[in-house]
Short mmCIF file of C-alpha atoms in Angstrom, two decimals:
data_model
loop_
_atom_site.label_atom_id
_atom_site.label_comp_id
_atom_site.label_asym_id
_atom_site.label_seq_id
_atom_site.Cartn_x
_atom_site.Cartn_y
_atom_site.Cartn_z
CA MET A 1 8.06 3.54 40.24
CA SER A 2 10.80 2.56 37.63
CA ALA A 3 10.32 -0.16 35.05
CA ARG A 4 11.65 -3.97 35.97
CA TYR A 5 13.89 -4.93 32.53
CA PRO A 6 15.87 -2.62 30.26
CA ALA A 7 14.52 -1.40 26.79
CA PHE A 8 16.21 -0.15 23.50
CA ASP A 9 15.58 3.07 22.76
CA PRO A 10 14.70 3.62 19.13
CA SER A 11 15.18 6.93 19.63
CA GLY A 12 19.03 6.49 17.72
CA LEU A 13 17.78 5.21 14.27
CA VAL A 14 19.19 5.56 11.58
CA LEU A 15 16.64 6.02 8.99
CA ARG A 16 17.55 6.56 5.07
CA PRO A 17 15.45 7.55 1.28
CA LEU A 18 13.60 4.52 -0.03
CA ALA A 19 15.82 5.74 -3.55
CA GLU A 20 18.77 4.30 -1.67
CA ARG A 21 16.93 0.89 -1.62
CA ASP A 22 16.90 -2.17 -4.48
CA ASP A 23 13.65 -3.64 -4.80
CA ASP A 24 12.82 -7.58 -5.36
CA LEU A 25 9.21 -6.11 -7.50
CA ARG A 26 9.94 -3.38 -9.63
CA GLU A 27 7.01 -1.56 -11.86
CA GLY A 28 5.08 -3.52 -14.47
CA PHE A 29 4.84 -6.60 -12.06
CA VAL A 30 1.29 -6.70 -11.32
CA LEU A 31 -0.97 -8.84 -14.06
CA PRO A 32 -2.97 -6.78 -16.45
CA LEU A 33 -6.68 -7.84 -16.45
CA ARG A 34 -6.94 -11.09 -19.10
CA ALA A 35 -9.95 -13.72 -19.55
CA TYR A 36 -7.96 -17.04 -18.17
CA THR A 37 -8.34 -19.60 -20.98
CA GLY A 38 -6.86 -23.03 -18.42
CA HIS A 39 -8.54 -25.60 -15.63
CA ILE A 40 -10.66 -23.91 -13.75
CA ALA A 41 -10.31 -26.04 -10.63
CA PRO A 42 -13.74 -27.19 -8.49
CA ALA A 43 -12.63 -25.90 -5.78
CA ILE A 44 -13.12 -22.59 -6.99
CA ALA A 45 -15.94 -23.01 -9.58
CA ALA A 46 -17.81 -23.26 -6.65
CA ALA A 47 -16.92 -20.58 -4.40
CA ALA A 48 -17.80 -18.91 -7.77
CA ASP A 49 -21.32 -19.89 -7.74
CA ALA A 50 -21.68 -19.61 -3.64
CA MET A 51 -20.34 -15.54 -4.22
CA THR A 52 -22.76 -15.20 -7.25
CA ARG A 53 -25.84 -16.38 -5.51
CA ALA A 54 -23.90 -14.94 -2.46
CA ARG A 55 -24.92 -11.28 -4.12
CA THR A 56 -28.16 -12.08 -5.98
CA ARG A 57 -29.41 -12.89 -1.76
CA GLY A 58 -26.91 -9.89 0.07
CA ALA A 59 -24.96 -11.22 1.56
CA ASN A 60 -21.12 -10.56 2.59
CA THR A 61 -18.49 -12.37 0.85
CA LEU A 62 -15.05 -11.98 2.43
CA PHE A 63 -11.61 -12.59 1.40
CA LEU A 64 -8.80 -12.81 4.07
CA CYS A 65 -5.72 -12.37 2.71
CA GLY A 66 -2.27 -12.19 3.42
CA ALA A 67 0.89 -10.32 2.12
CA HIS A 68 2.65 -12.78 -0.75
CA VAL A 69 -1.85 -11.92 -2.59
CA LEU A 70 -0.23 -8.27 -3.83
CA ARG A 71 3.62 -9.26 -4.43
CA ALA A 72 1.88 -12.02 -7.03
CA GLY A 73 1.15 -9.10 -8.63
CA VAL A 74 -3.06 -9.87 -8.76
CA GLN A 75 -4.54 -6.45 -7.54
CA ARG A 76 -6.89 -6.21 -11.12
CA TYR A 77 -8.17 -9.51 -11.06
CA LEU A 78 -9.21 -8.35 -6.93
CA PHE A 79 -10.60 -5.47 -8.49
CA ASP A 80 -13.30 -5.49 -11.16
CA MET A 81 -14.34 -8.08 -7.67
CA MET A 82 -15.13 -5.88 -5.62
CA HIS A 83 -15.51 -3.34 -8.62
CA LYS A 84 -18.67 -5.73 -9.81
CA GLY A 85 -19.67 -6.62 -6.30
CA PHE A 86 -18.80 -9.53 -5.16
CA VAL A 87 -16.42 -9.22 -2.52
CA GLN A 88 -17.36 -6.91 -0.27
CA GLY A 89 -14.79 -6.83 3.28
CA ILE A 90 -11.04 -7.51 3.06
CA ALA A 91 -9.36 -8.81 5.70
CA VAL A 92 -5.27 -7.92 5.22
CA ASN A 93 -2.22 -8.41 8.32
CA GLY A 94 0.09 -5.61 8.41
CA ALA A 95 2.53 -6.53 5.90
CA MET A 96 0.17 -5.80 3.23
CA ALA A 97 -0.51 -1.91 4.27
CA VAL A 98 3.62 -1.94 4.16
CA HIS A 99 3.52 -3.13 0.41
CA ASP A 100 0.16 -0.71 -0.97
CA TYR A 101 1.42 2.24 0.89
CA GLU A 102 5.45 1.21 -0.96
CA LEU A 103 3.72 0.82 -4.03
CA ALA A 104 1.28 3.49 -4.51
CA LEU A 105 4.10 5.90 -3.56
CA ARG A 106 6.98 4.18 -6.05
CA GLY A 107 5.48 1.88 -7.48
CA THR A 108 7.88 -0.99 -6.90
CA THR A 109 7.88 -2.77 -3.46
CA THR A 110 9.27 -5.92 -1.46
CA GLU A 111 13.25 -5.20 0.09
CA SER A 112 15.83 -7.44 0.24
CA VAL A 113 15.89 -9.39 3.78
CA ALA A 114 18.93 -11.03 3.03
CA ARG A 115 21.04 -7.73 1.72
CA TYR A 116 20.08 -5.19 4.45
CA ILE A 117 19.47 -6.80 7.16
CA LYS A 118 23.66 -8.01 7.21
CA ASP A 119 24.31 -4.19 8.92
CA GLY A 120 20.28 -2.82 9.50
CA ARG A 121 19.09 -1.32 7.05
CA PHE A 122 16.46 -4.24 6.60
CA GLY A 123 13.13 -2.45 7.70
CA MET A 124 15.15 1.47 8.14
CA TRP A 125 13.17 3.13 5.15
CA ARG A 126 11.99 7.27 5.81
CA GLU A 127 8.82 7.21 4.20
CA THR A 128 7.50 3.72 4.81
CA GLY A 129 7.58 4.68 8.45
CA GLN A 130 4.98 7.30 7.43
CA ILE A 131 2.51 4.89 7.35
CA ASN A 132 3.18 5.11 11.19
CA GLU A 133 2.54 8.81 11.56
CA ILE A 134 -1.39 8.10 9.22
CA VAL A 135 -2.34 5.38 11.60
CA ASN A 136 -1.44 7.66 14.39
CA ALA A 137 -3.40 10.71 13.17
CA GLY A 138 -6.26 8.60 12.00
CA ALA A 139 -6.40 6.95 15.08
CA ALA A 140 -7.04 10.25 16.70
CA ARG A 141 -10.29 10.52 14.33
CA GLY A 142 -11.53 7.68 16.20
CA GLU A 143 -10.88 5.97 11.93
CA GLY A 144 -9.79 2.04 11.94
CA PHE A 145 -6.24 1.82 10.77
CA GLY A 146 -7.46 0.85 7.18
CA GLU A 147 -9.46 3.75 7.37
CA ALA A 148 -6.66 6.06 7.68
CA LEU A 149 -5.01 4.72 4.74
CA GLY A 150 -6.78 4.03 2.65
CA LYS A 151 -8.44 8.15 2.82
CA GLU A 152 -5.10 9.14 3.23
CA LEU A 153 -3.73 6.76 -0.89
CA ALA A 154 -7.27 7.91 -2.62
CA GLU A 155 -7.35 12.00 -1.26
CA GLY A 156 -3.18 11.95 -1.46
CA ALA A 157 -0.76 12.56 -4.06
CA TYR A 158 0.85 9.38 -4.60
CA VAL A 159 1.98 9.07 -8.43
CA HIS A 160 0.98 4.78 -8.73
CA LYS A 161 -2.12 5.03 -7.00
CA GLU A 162 -4.15 2.87 -8.95
CA LEU A 163 -1.97 -0.25 -7.86
CA SER A 164 -2.88 0.49 -4.41
CA LEU A 165 -6.03 -1.97 -3.08
CA PHE A 166 -6.07 0.73 0.29
CA ALA A 167 -7.27 3.14 -2.48
CA ARG A 168 -9.32 1.85 -4.98
CA ALA A 169 -11.71 0.23 -2.01
CA TRP A 170 -12.16 3.36 -0.23
CA GLU A 171 -13.49 4.52 -3.46
CA LEU A 172 -15.27 1.52 -3.66
CA GLY A 173 -16.27 2.05 0.29
CA ILE A 174 -15.05 -1.50 0.83
CA PRO A 175 -13.74 -1.57 4.23
CA VAL A 176 -9.90 -3.10 4.26
CA THR A 177 -9.81 -3.93 7.98
CA VAL A 178 -6.26 -4.32 9.46
CA HIS A 179 -4.86 -6.92 11.02
CA VAL A 180 -1.38 -5.39 13.60
CA SER A 181 0.58 -7.76 16.36
CA ILE A 182 3.41 -5.93 17.58
CA GLY A 183 6.74 -6.31 16.20
CA TYR A 184 5.83 -8.26 12.54
CA ASP A 185 6.23 -5.60 10.95
CA ILE A 186 9.02 -2.98 9.50
CA ILE A 187 7.36 0.15 10.52
CA HIS A 188 7.07 -1.17 13.91
CA ALA A 189 10.80 -0.50 14.50
CA HIS A 190 10.41 3.03 13.72
CA PRO A 191 10.74 5.60 16.39
CA ASN A 192 7.83 7.52 15.11
CA PHE A 193 5.90 3.72 15.56
CA ASP A 194 2.83 4.63 18.29
CA GLY A 195 2.12 0.68 19.36
CA GLY A 196 -1.14 2.56 21.78
CA ALA A 197 -2.01 4.59 18.50
CA THR A 198 -1.50 1.39 16.54
CA GLY A 199 -2.63 -1.06 18.73
CA THR A 200 -6.68 1.35 18.90
CA ALA A 201 -6.87 1.26 14.73
CA SER A 202 -6.61 -2.32 14.46
CA HIS A 203 -8.38 -2.95 17.37
CA ARG A 204 -11.05 -0.41 15.65
CA ASP A 205 -11.05 -2.76 12.50
CA PHE A 206 -10.98 -6.04 14.02
CA LEU A 207 -14.92 -4.77 15.25
CA ILE A 208 -15.33 -2.63 11.86
CA PHE A 209 -14.35 -7.52 10.66
CA ALA A 210 -17.21 -8.76 13.54
CA ALA A 211 -19.94 -6.24 12.24
CA LEU A 212 -18.54 -7.30 8.27
CA LEU A 213 -19.54 -10.94 9.69
CA ASP A 214 -23.21 -10.15 10.45
CA LYS A 215 -24.32 -10.47 7.17
CA LEU A 216 -21.82 -13.84 6.32
CA GLU A 217 -25.35 -16.21 6.22
CA ARG A 218 -25.30 -17.33 2.82
CA GLY A 219 -22.27 -15.94 1.80
CA VAL A 220 -18.97 -16.83 1.50
CA LEU A 221 -15.07 -15.57 2.51
CA CYS A 222 -12.32 -17.13 0.88
CA SER A 223 -8.47 -17.08 2.64
CA PHE A 224 -5.82 -16.00 -0.04
CA GLY A 225 -2.30 -17.99 1.40
CA SER A 226 -3.13 -15.74 5.41
CA ALA A 227 -1.92 -19.14 7.72
CA VAL A 228 -2.29 -17.10 10.80
CA MET A 229 -3.78 -13.94 10.55
CA ALA A 230 -7.05 -15.36 8.73
CA PRO A 231 -7.99 -18.39 10.84
CA GLU A 232 -7.49 -16.66 13.91
CA VAL A 233 -8.77 -12.99 12.97
CA PHE A 234 -11.96 -14.51 11.74
CA LEU A 235 -12.50 -17.56 14.65
CA LYS A 236 -12.85 -14.84 16.91
CA ALA A 237 -14.99 -12.72 15.57
CA LEU A 238 -16.64 -15.44 14.66
CA SER A 239 -17.56 -16.27 17.90
CA MET A 240 -18.56 -12.59 18.75
CA VAL A 241 -20.81 -12.40 16.52
CA ARG A 242 -22.29 -15.85 16.77
CA ASN A 243 -22.79 -15.16 20.61
CA ALA A 244 -24.47 -11.97 19.54
CA ALA A 245 -26.46 -13.72 16.51
CA LEU A 246 -27.32 -15.87 19.33
CA ALA A 247 -29.38 -13.42 21.51
CA GLN A 248 -31.64 -12.51 18.97
CA GLY A 249 -32.27 -15.90 17.59
CA ARG A 250 -30.27 -15.76 14.85
CA SER A 251 -27.63 -17.59 13.32
CA ILE A 252 -24.65 -17.25 11.46
CA ASN A 253 -23.69 -21.29 9.59
CA HIS A 254 -24.91 -21.45 6.35
CA PHE A 255 -21.95 -20.56 4.47
CA THR A 256 -18.83 -21.44 2.45
CA SER A 257 -15.58 -21.24 3.12
CA LEU A 258 -12.31 -21.59 0.07
CA VAL A 259 -9.12 -21.68 1.69
CA CYS A 260 -6.80 -21.43 -1.60
CA ASP A 261 -3.06 -21.80 -0.60
CA LEU A 262 0.28 -24.26 -1.44
CA LEU A 263 -0.32 -26.82 0.98
CA ASP A 264 -1.30 -30.46 0.75
CA ILE A 265 -4.17 -31.68 1.57
CA PRO A 266 -7.82 -32.87 0.28
CA GLU A 267 -10.03 -30.84 -1.45
CA GLN A 268 -13.40 -31.36 0.26
CA ALA A 269 -11.48 -31.32 4.14
CA GLY A 270 -14.21 -30.75 6.13
CA ALA A 271 -13.02 -33.83 8.48
CA GLU A 272 -9.76 -32.02 10.58
CA ALA A 273 -6.50 -33.61 9.42
CA PRO A 274 -5.13 -36.36 12.96
CA LYS A 275 -3.36 -34.42 15.75
CA ASN A 276 -0.93 -36.96 14.40
CA ASP A 277 -0.22 -34.88 11.13
CA PRO A 278 1.58 -32.61 10.96
CA ARG A 279 -1.23 -30.22 8.67
CA TYR A 280 -2.86 -30.52 11.64
CA TYR A 281 -1.73 -27.64 13.19
CA PHE A 282 -1.37 -25.91 10.34
CA ARG A 283 -5.14 -23.86 11.40
CA PRO A 284 -6.74 -22.33 7.23
CA TRP A 285 -7.53 -26.32 7.33
CA LYS A 286 -9.08 -27.07 11.01
CA THR A 287 -10.39 -23.84 11.43
CA LEU A 288 -12.00 -22.54 8.02
CA LEU A 289 -12.45 -25.76 6.06
CA SER A 290 -14.09 -28.03 9.63
CA ARG A 291 -14.44 -25.85 13.10
CA THR A 292 -16.72 -22.97 11.99
CA VAL A 293 -18.27 -24.85 9.09
CA ALA A 294 -19.27 -27.86 10.74
CA GLY A 295 -22.99 -26.15 11.61
CA GLY A 296 -23.70 -26.16 8.26
CA GLY A 297 -21.71 -24.47 5.80
CA ARG A 298 -19.29 -26.22 3.35
CA SER A 299 -16.01 -26.05 2.47
CA TRP A 300 -13.55 -26.28 -0.24
CA TYR A 301 -9.49 -25.53 -0.30
CA CYS A 302 -7.54 -25.31 -4.12
CA ARG A 303 -3.37 -26.01 -4.20
CA ALA A 304 -2.95 -22.92 -5.90
CA ARG A 305 -0.53 -19.81 -6.33
CA HIS A 306 -2.03 -16.91 -5.83
CA GLU A 307 -1.45 -15.47 -9.90
CA GLU A 308 -3.85 -19.03 -10.51
CA SER A 309 -6.56 -18.49 -7.77
CA PHE A 310 -6.89 -15.39 -8.51
CA PRO A 311 -7.31 -15.08 -12.48
CA GLN A 312 -9.18 -18.65 -12.12
CA LEU A 313 -11.87 -17.26 -10.15
CA TRP A 314 -12.46 -13.75 -11.46
CA GLN A 315 -12.82 -15.92 -15.17
CA ALA A 316 -15.37 -17.89 -13.35
CA LEU A 317 -17.82 -15.22 -11.83
CA MET A 318 -17.38 -13.60 -15.04
CA THR A 319 -18.66 -16.69 -16.83
CA THR A 320 -21.17 -17.79 -13.52
CA GLY A 321 -22.17 -13.98 -12.67
CA GLY A 322 -21.64 -12.24 -15.61
CA PRO A 323 -20.13 -8.11 -15.06
CA GLN A 324 -21.51 -6.06 -13.91
#
């Protein structure tokens, strides 16, 4: 039985080597780890205090990050927080995996969409498509997307693996879960993309993330620059975990959430915006700062760029939690 509608055949696509691509982010953009001497926002200070208490209690602190976190060059701050036991899991989108792989491979990333979309070269880079092969093989072994990529980057011959979030997390045993929407990422356009394998691997990551939420009671959830993936994935996974916990006579209601983004909203945004306010549709506000903490949690919002929020949070942790 034939399908009703015709589909594009990607087998004729021409992939070019990354050596031909000019990147907007070149070597040296990653910030050094150094003390932050400026003002620390109250929201950041409150989150750091909650993260320190969560570490003492054995509760999880989880980060949800958009790809611009890597592009802001704050990796070393995140790595040190992971190393010192402040972070137990990181949920990311597919673009984060693409940037992280390219950084590990050659120390640069981020092509110019405006330049390369004109003649169809945008995203059509041979080496980046190897992510698909890694995920396909990992899915066949029963691994999640983040697990397969992290193992490959940590154990493979990647010249700049010291810049890789996935490699560092694999070495520390910290799950990085990749939550993919098919069609969002450049590697989905490649002829070797297997939607079934990627879906299977990303679904496993969703279940791994849900398992991490089982220890969110008295813990912390931090979201950095993710307006879609973070609130949507968290909402569904939290409902699953609360459903199972209720059947066991437990609850997952008392946790702290921190959202760092650029929209102008109140620092303490426990009540969601009214429906006639365009900010009502900013899902991190209604989901992460209001609805999911309504049963006994606390929430904070910090309006800041990643290159400001990460150093602040790291410095506050060094003050409240002390180095390990």
